Coordinates of C-alpha atoms in Angstrom, one line a residue:
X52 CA 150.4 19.7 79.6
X53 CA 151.7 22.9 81.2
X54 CA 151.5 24.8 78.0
X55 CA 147.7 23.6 77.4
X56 CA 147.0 24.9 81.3
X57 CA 148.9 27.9 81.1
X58 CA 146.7 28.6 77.1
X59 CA 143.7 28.2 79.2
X60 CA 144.6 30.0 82.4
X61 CA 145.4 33.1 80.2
X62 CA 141.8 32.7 78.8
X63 CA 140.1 33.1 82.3
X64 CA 140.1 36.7 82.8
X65 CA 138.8 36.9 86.1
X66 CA 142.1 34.6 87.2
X67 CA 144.2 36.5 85.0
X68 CA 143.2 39.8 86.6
X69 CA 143.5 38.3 90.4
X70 CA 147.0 36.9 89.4
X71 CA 148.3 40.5 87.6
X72 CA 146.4 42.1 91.2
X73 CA 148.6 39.6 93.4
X74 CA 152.0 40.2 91.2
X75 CA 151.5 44.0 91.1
X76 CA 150.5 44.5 94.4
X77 CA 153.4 46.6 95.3
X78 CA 153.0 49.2 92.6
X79 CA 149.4 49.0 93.4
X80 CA 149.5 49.8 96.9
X81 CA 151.8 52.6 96.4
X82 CA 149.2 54.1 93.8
X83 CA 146.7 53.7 96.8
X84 CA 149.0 55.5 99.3
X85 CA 149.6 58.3 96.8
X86 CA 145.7 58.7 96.2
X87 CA 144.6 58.4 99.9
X88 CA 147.8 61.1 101.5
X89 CA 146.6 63.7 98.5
X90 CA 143.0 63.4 99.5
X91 CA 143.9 63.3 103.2
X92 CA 146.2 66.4 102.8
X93 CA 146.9 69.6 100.5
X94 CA 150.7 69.5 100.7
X95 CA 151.1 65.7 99.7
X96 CA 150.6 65.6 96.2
X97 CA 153.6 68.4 95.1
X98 CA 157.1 67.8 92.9
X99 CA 158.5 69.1 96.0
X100 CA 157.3 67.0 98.1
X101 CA 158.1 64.1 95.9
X102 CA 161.4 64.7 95.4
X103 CA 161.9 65.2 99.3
X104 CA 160.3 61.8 100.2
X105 CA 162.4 60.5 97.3
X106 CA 165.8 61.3 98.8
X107 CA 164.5 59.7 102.1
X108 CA 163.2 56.7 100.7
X109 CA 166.9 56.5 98.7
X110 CA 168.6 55.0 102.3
X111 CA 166.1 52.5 102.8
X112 CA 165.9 51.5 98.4
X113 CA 170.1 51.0 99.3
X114 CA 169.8 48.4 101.8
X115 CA 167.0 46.8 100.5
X116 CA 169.0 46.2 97.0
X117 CA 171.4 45.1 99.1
X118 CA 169.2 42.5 101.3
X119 CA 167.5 41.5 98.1
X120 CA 171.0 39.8 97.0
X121 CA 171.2 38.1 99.9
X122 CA 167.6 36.9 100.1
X123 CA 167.8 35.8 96.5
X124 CA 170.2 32.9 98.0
X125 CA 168.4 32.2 100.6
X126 CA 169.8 33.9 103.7
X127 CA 169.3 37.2 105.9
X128 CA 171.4 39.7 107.0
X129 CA 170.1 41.6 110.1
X130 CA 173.9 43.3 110.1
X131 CA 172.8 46.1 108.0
X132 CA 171.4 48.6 109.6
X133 CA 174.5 48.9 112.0
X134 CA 177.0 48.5 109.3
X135 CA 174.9 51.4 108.3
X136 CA 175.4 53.3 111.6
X137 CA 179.4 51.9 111.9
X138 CA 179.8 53.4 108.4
X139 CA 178.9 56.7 108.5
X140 CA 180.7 57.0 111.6
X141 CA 184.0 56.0 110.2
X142 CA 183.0 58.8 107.3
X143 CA 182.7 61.6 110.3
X144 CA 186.3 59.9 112.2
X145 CA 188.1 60.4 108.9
X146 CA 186.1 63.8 108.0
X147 CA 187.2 65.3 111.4
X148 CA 191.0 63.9 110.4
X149 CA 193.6 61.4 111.5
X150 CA 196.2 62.2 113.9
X151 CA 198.9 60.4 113.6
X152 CA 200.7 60.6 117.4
X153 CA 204.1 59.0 115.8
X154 CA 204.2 61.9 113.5
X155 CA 202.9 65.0 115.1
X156 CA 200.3 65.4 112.6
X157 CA 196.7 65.2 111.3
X158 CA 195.8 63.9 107.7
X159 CA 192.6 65.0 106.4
X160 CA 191.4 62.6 103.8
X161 CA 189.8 64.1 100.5
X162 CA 185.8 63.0 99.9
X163 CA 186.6 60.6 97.6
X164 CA 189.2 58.6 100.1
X165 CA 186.8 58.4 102.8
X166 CA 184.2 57.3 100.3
X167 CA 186.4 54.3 99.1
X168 CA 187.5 53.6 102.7
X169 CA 184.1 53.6 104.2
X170 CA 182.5 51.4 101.6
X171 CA 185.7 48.8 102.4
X172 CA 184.4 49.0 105.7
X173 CA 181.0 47.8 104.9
X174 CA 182.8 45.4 102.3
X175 CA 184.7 44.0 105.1
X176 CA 181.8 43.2 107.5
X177 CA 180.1 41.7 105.0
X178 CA 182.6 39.5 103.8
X179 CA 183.0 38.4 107.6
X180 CA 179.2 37.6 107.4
X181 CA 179.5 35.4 104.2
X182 CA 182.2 33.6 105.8
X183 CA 180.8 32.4 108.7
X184 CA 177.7 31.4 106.4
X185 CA 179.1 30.0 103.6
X186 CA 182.2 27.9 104.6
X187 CA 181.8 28.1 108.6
X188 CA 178.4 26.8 108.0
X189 CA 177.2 29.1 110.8
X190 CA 173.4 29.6 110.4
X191 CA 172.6 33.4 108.5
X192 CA 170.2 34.4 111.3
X193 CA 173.1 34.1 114.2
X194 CA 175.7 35.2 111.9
X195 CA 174.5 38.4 110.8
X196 CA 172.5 38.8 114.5
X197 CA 176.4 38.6 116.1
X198 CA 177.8 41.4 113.6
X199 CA 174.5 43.9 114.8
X200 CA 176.2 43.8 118.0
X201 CA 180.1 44.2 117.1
X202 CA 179.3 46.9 114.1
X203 CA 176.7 48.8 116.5
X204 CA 179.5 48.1 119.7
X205 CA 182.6 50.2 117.7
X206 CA 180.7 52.6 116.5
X207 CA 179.7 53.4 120.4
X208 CA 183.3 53.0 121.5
X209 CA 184.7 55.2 117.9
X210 CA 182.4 58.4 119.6
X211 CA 182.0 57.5 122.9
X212 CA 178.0 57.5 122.6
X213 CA 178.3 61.4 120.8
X214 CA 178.1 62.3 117.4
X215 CA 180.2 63.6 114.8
X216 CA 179.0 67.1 113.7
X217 CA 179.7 69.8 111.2
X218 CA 180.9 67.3 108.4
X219 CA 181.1 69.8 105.6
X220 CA 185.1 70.3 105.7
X221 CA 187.3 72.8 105.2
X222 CA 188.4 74.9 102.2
X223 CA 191.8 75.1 103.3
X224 CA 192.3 71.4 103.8
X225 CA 190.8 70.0 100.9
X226 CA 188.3 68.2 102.6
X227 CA 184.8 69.6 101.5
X228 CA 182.2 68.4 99.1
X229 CA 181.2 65.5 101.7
X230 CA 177.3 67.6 101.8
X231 CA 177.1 66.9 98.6
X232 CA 175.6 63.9 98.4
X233 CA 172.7 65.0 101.1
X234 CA 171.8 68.7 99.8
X235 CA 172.6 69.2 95.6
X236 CA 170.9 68.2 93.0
X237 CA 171.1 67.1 89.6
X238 CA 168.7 68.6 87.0
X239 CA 166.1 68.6 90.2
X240 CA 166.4 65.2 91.7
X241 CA 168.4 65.1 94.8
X242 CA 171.9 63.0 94.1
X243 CA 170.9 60.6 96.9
X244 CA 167.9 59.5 94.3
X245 CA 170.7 59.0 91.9
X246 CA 172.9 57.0 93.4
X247 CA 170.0 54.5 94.2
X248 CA 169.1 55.1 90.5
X249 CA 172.7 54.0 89.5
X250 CA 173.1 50.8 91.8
X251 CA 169.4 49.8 90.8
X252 CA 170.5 49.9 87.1
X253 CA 173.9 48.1 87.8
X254 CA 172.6 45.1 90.0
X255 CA 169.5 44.6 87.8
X256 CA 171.7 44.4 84.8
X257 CA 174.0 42.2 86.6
X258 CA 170.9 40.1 87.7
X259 CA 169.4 39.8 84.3
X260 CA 172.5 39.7 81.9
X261 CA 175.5 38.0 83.5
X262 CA 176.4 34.5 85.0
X263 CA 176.8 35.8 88.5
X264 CA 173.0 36.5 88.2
X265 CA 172.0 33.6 87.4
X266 CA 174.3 32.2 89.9
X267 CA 172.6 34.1 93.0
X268 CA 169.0 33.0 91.4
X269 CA 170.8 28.9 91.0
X270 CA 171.7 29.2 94.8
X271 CA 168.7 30.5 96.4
X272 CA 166.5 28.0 94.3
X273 CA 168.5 24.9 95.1
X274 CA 171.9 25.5 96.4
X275 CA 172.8 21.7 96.5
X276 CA 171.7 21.2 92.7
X277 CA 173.5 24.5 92.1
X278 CA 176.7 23.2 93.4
X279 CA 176.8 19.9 91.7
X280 CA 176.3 22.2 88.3
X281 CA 179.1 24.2 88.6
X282 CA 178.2 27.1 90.1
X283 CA 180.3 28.5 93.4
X284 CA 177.4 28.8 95.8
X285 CA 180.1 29.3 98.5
X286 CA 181.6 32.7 96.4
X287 CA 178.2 33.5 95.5
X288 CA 177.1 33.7 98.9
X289 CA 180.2 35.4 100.5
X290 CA 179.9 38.3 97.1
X291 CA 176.0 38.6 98.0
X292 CA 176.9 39.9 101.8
X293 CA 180.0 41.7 101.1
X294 CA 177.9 43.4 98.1
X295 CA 175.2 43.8 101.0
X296 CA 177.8 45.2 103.0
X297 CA 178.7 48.2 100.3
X298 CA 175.2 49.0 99.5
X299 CA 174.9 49.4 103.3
X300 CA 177.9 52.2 103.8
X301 CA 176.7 54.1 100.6
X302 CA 173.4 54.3 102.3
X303 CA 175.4 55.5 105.8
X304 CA 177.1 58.1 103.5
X305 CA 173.7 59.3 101.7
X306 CA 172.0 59.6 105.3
X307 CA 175.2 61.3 107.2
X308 CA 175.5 63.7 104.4
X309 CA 171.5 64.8 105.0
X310 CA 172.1 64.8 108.4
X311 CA 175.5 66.5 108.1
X312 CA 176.5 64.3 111.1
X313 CA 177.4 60.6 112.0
X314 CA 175.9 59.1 114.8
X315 CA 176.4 55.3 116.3
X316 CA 172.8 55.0 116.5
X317 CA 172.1 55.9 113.1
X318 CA 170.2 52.9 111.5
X319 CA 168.9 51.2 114.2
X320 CA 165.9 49.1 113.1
X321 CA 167.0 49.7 109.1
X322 CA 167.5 46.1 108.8
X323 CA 163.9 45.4 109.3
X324 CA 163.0 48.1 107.1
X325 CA 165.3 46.7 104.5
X326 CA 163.9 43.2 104.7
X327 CA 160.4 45.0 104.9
X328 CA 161.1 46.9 100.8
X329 CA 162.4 43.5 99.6
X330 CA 159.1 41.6 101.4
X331 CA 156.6 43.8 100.0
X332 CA 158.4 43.9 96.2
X333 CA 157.3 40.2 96.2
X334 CA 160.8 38.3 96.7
X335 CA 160.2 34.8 98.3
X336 CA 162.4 34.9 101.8
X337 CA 163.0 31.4 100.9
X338 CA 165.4 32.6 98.3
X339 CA 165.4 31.9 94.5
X340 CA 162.4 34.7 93.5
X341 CA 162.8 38.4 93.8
X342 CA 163.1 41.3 91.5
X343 CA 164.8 44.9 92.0
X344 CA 161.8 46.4 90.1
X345 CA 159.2 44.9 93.1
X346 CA 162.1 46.0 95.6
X347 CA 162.0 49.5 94.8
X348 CA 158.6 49.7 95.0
X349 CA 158.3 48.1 97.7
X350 CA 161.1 50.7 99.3
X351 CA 158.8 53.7 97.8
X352 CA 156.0 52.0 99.6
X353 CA 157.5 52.2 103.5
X354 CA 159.0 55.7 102.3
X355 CA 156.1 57.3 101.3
X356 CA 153.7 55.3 104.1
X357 CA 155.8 56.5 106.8
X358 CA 155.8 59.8 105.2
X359 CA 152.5 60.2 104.8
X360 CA 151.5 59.2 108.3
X361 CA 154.1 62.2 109.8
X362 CA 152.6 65.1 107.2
X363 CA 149.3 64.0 108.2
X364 CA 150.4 64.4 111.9
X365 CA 149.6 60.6 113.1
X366 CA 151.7 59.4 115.8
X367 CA 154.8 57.4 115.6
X368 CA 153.3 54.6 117.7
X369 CA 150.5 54.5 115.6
X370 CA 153.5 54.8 112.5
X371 CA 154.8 51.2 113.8
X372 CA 151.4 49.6 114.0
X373 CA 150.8 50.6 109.9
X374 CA 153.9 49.3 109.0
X375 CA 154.0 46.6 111.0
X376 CA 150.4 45.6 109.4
X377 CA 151.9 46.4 105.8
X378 CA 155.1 44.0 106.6
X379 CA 152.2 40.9 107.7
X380 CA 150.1 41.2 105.1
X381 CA 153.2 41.2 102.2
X382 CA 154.3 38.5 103.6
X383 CA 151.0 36.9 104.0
X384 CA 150.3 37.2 100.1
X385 CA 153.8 35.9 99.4
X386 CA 152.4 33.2 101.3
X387 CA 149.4 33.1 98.9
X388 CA 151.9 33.5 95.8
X389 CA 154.8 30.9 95.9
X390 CA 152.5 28.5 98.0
X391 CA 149.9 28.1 95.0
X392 CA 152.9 27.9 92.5
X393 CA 154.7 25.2 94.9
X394 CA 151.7 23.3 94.8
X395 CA 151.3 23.6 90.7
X396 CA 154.7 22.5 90.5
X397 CA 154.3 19.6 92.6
X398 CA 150.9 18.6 90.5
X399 CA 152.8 18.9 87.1
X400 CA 156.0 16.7 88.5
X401 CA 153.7 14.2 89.8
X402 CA 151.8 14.1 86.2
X403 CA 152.9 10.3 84.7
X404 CA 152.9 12.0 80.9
X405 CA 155.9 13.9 81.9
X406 CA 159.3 13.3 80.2
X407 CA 160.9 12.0 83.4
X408 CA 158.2 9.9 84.5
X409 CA 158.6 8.2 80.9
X410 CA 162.0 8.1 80.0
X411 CA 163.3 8.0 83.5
X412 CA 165.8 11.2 82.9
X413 CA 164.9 14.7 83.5
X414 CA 163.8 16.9 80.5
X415 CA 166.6 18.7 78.5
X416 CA 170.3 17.9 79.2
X417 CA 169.7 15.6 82.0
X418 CA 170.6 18.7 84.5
X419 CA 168.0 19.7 87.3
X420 CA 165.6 21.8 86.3
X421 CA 166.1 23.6 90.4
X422 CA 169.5 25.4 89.0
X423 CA 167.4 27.5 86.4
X424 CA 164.5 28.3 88.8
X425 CA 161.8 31.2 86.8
X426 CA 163.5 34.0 87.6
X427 CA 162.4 37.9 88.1
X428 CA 164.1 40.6 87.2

């Protein structure tokens, strides 16, 4: 039966064009917001200007990846934004070097070092965040709420309330090179836009071609189903925050590199900004839908909005009230999405010439069909 509705859905056109208009809506409204800043002013529509939104819209693409891992199973992380700011102050600590007291002497890290320590550092709090979830069985929301507060607190008692400045190193102590990820390029494109590129690639690949992506799809669309088929919904949803957690401290390393500082009250908000990308790229926030395609788009969306609003000289108050807008109305035709295919669902399950209202057993292998929910990638 679903086959013979889906053949004549397909041959409505006028549905077919509302449902590609409701799916796309992301890339759509970015098309609008390109169109409408170019009219609205001269400087807009450039490469330059492109490329320069692109590098800022490369932090908030990072933590939305990120979040869209953990939405995919069902959970939130508010944590992100100050694991963001907690980050890239550890990055400016171990920039400015570590005295060791005992010693009498001051090691200054190379880049690399205080790259691989500052993404263990986001590792860290995310694992913390997936433990309480996953076996503590604390609720996501309070969880992650609990680490805004501790990641945001060190980072004010690691500077005191200041800021780490002058983060470009010295020749003489090996240190330098840290700029480079806010200032070079790469055949044009600033190396902030690739590293999003490379972490987009590498999660959609592991979304769409290995077991651990199907896993994360499994968990968010029935976690108990998922469990009593063999999948490790409690390591699955204590590698979705701790990968959370790195995508975050990447981002604080892109953003203190373009600022060429670290402060503890950089990222504040991010998280809803984050949540906001994955929203807006069409991921259900009850887990189990979600793509990294929609959640770039929808990351290139609140980029080049906010943007936009700030060449045209609008005011940041006003800046809020757009985005806030943007935010109610993706999450309004979510709604308006996964409520009409809930409902379809329901209708076909209830449908007496189904196989299981027949024979009893459910179609297939006799597994539930919830572990191997339609999945987007």
């Amino acid at each position: 039966m679903s086959n013979h509705s889906h053949t004549a859905r397909r041959q409505g056109g006028g549905f077919d064009l509302g449902r590609m208009l409701l799916e796309g809506r992301a890339f759509f409204a970015l098309i609008a917001i390109i169109v409408i800043f170019s009219l609205l002013s001269p400087v807009y529509f450039s490469t330059g200007n492109f490329l320069t939104m692109s590098s800022h819209v490369a932090i908030f693409g990072l933590l939305s990846i990120g979040m869209l891992l953990v939405i995919l199973t069902g959970g939130i992380d508010l944590s992100v934004g100050s694991t963001l700011g907690l980050c890239g102050v550890v990055a400016g600590f171990l920039m400015q070097g570590v005295t060791l007291d005992a010693f009498g002497v001051t090691l200054y890290p190379p880049v690399w070092v205080v790259v691989i320590l500052t993404c263990a550092v986001g590792a860290f709090i995310g694992a913390i965040n997936g433990v309480l979830i996953a076996y503590f069985k604390v609720p996501a929301f309070v969880a992650t709420l609990g680490l805004l507060y501790v990641a945001r607190g060190v980072a004010l008692l690691m500077t005191d309330g200041l800021t780490y400045n002058n983060l470009g190193g010295d020749p003489a102590l090996g240190n330098t090179g840290f700029d480079w990820l806010g200032f070079n390029r790469l055949f044009g494109v600033p190396v902030g836009v690739w590293v999003l590129a490379i972490v987009a690639v590498v999660t959609l690949l592991a979304l769409a071609r290995t077991p651990f992506g199907r896993w994360v799809y499994s968990t968010g669309g029935n976690a108990r189903a998922a469990e009593l088929s063999g999948v490790p919904v409690k390591r699955v949803q204590v590698s979705v925050y701790v990968l959370s957690g790195i995508c975050a401290a990447i981002a604080g390393l892109v953003l203190s590199s373009q600022l060429t500082s670290a402060g503890p009250t950089a990222g504040t908000t991010y998280e809803l900004t984050a949540i906001a990308g994955v929203v807006i790229g069409g991921a259900a926030l009850t887990g189990g839908r979600g793509s990294v395609r929609g959640t770039l788009l929808g990351a290139f969306v609140i980029g080049f909005l906010s943007d936009g609003l700030v060449i045209i000289g609008v005011s940041s108050y006003w800046q809020t009230v757009f985005t806030g807008a943007v935010i109610v109305l993706a999450v309004l035709l979510n709604s308006i999405q996964y409520g009409g295919r809930r409902k379809q669902a329901a209708q076909t399950s209830a449908t007496p010439s189904s196989p299981t209202a027949s024979s009893g057993q459910p179609p297939g292998d006799g597994k539930s069909s919830a572990v191997k929910p339609a999945t987007q990638h």
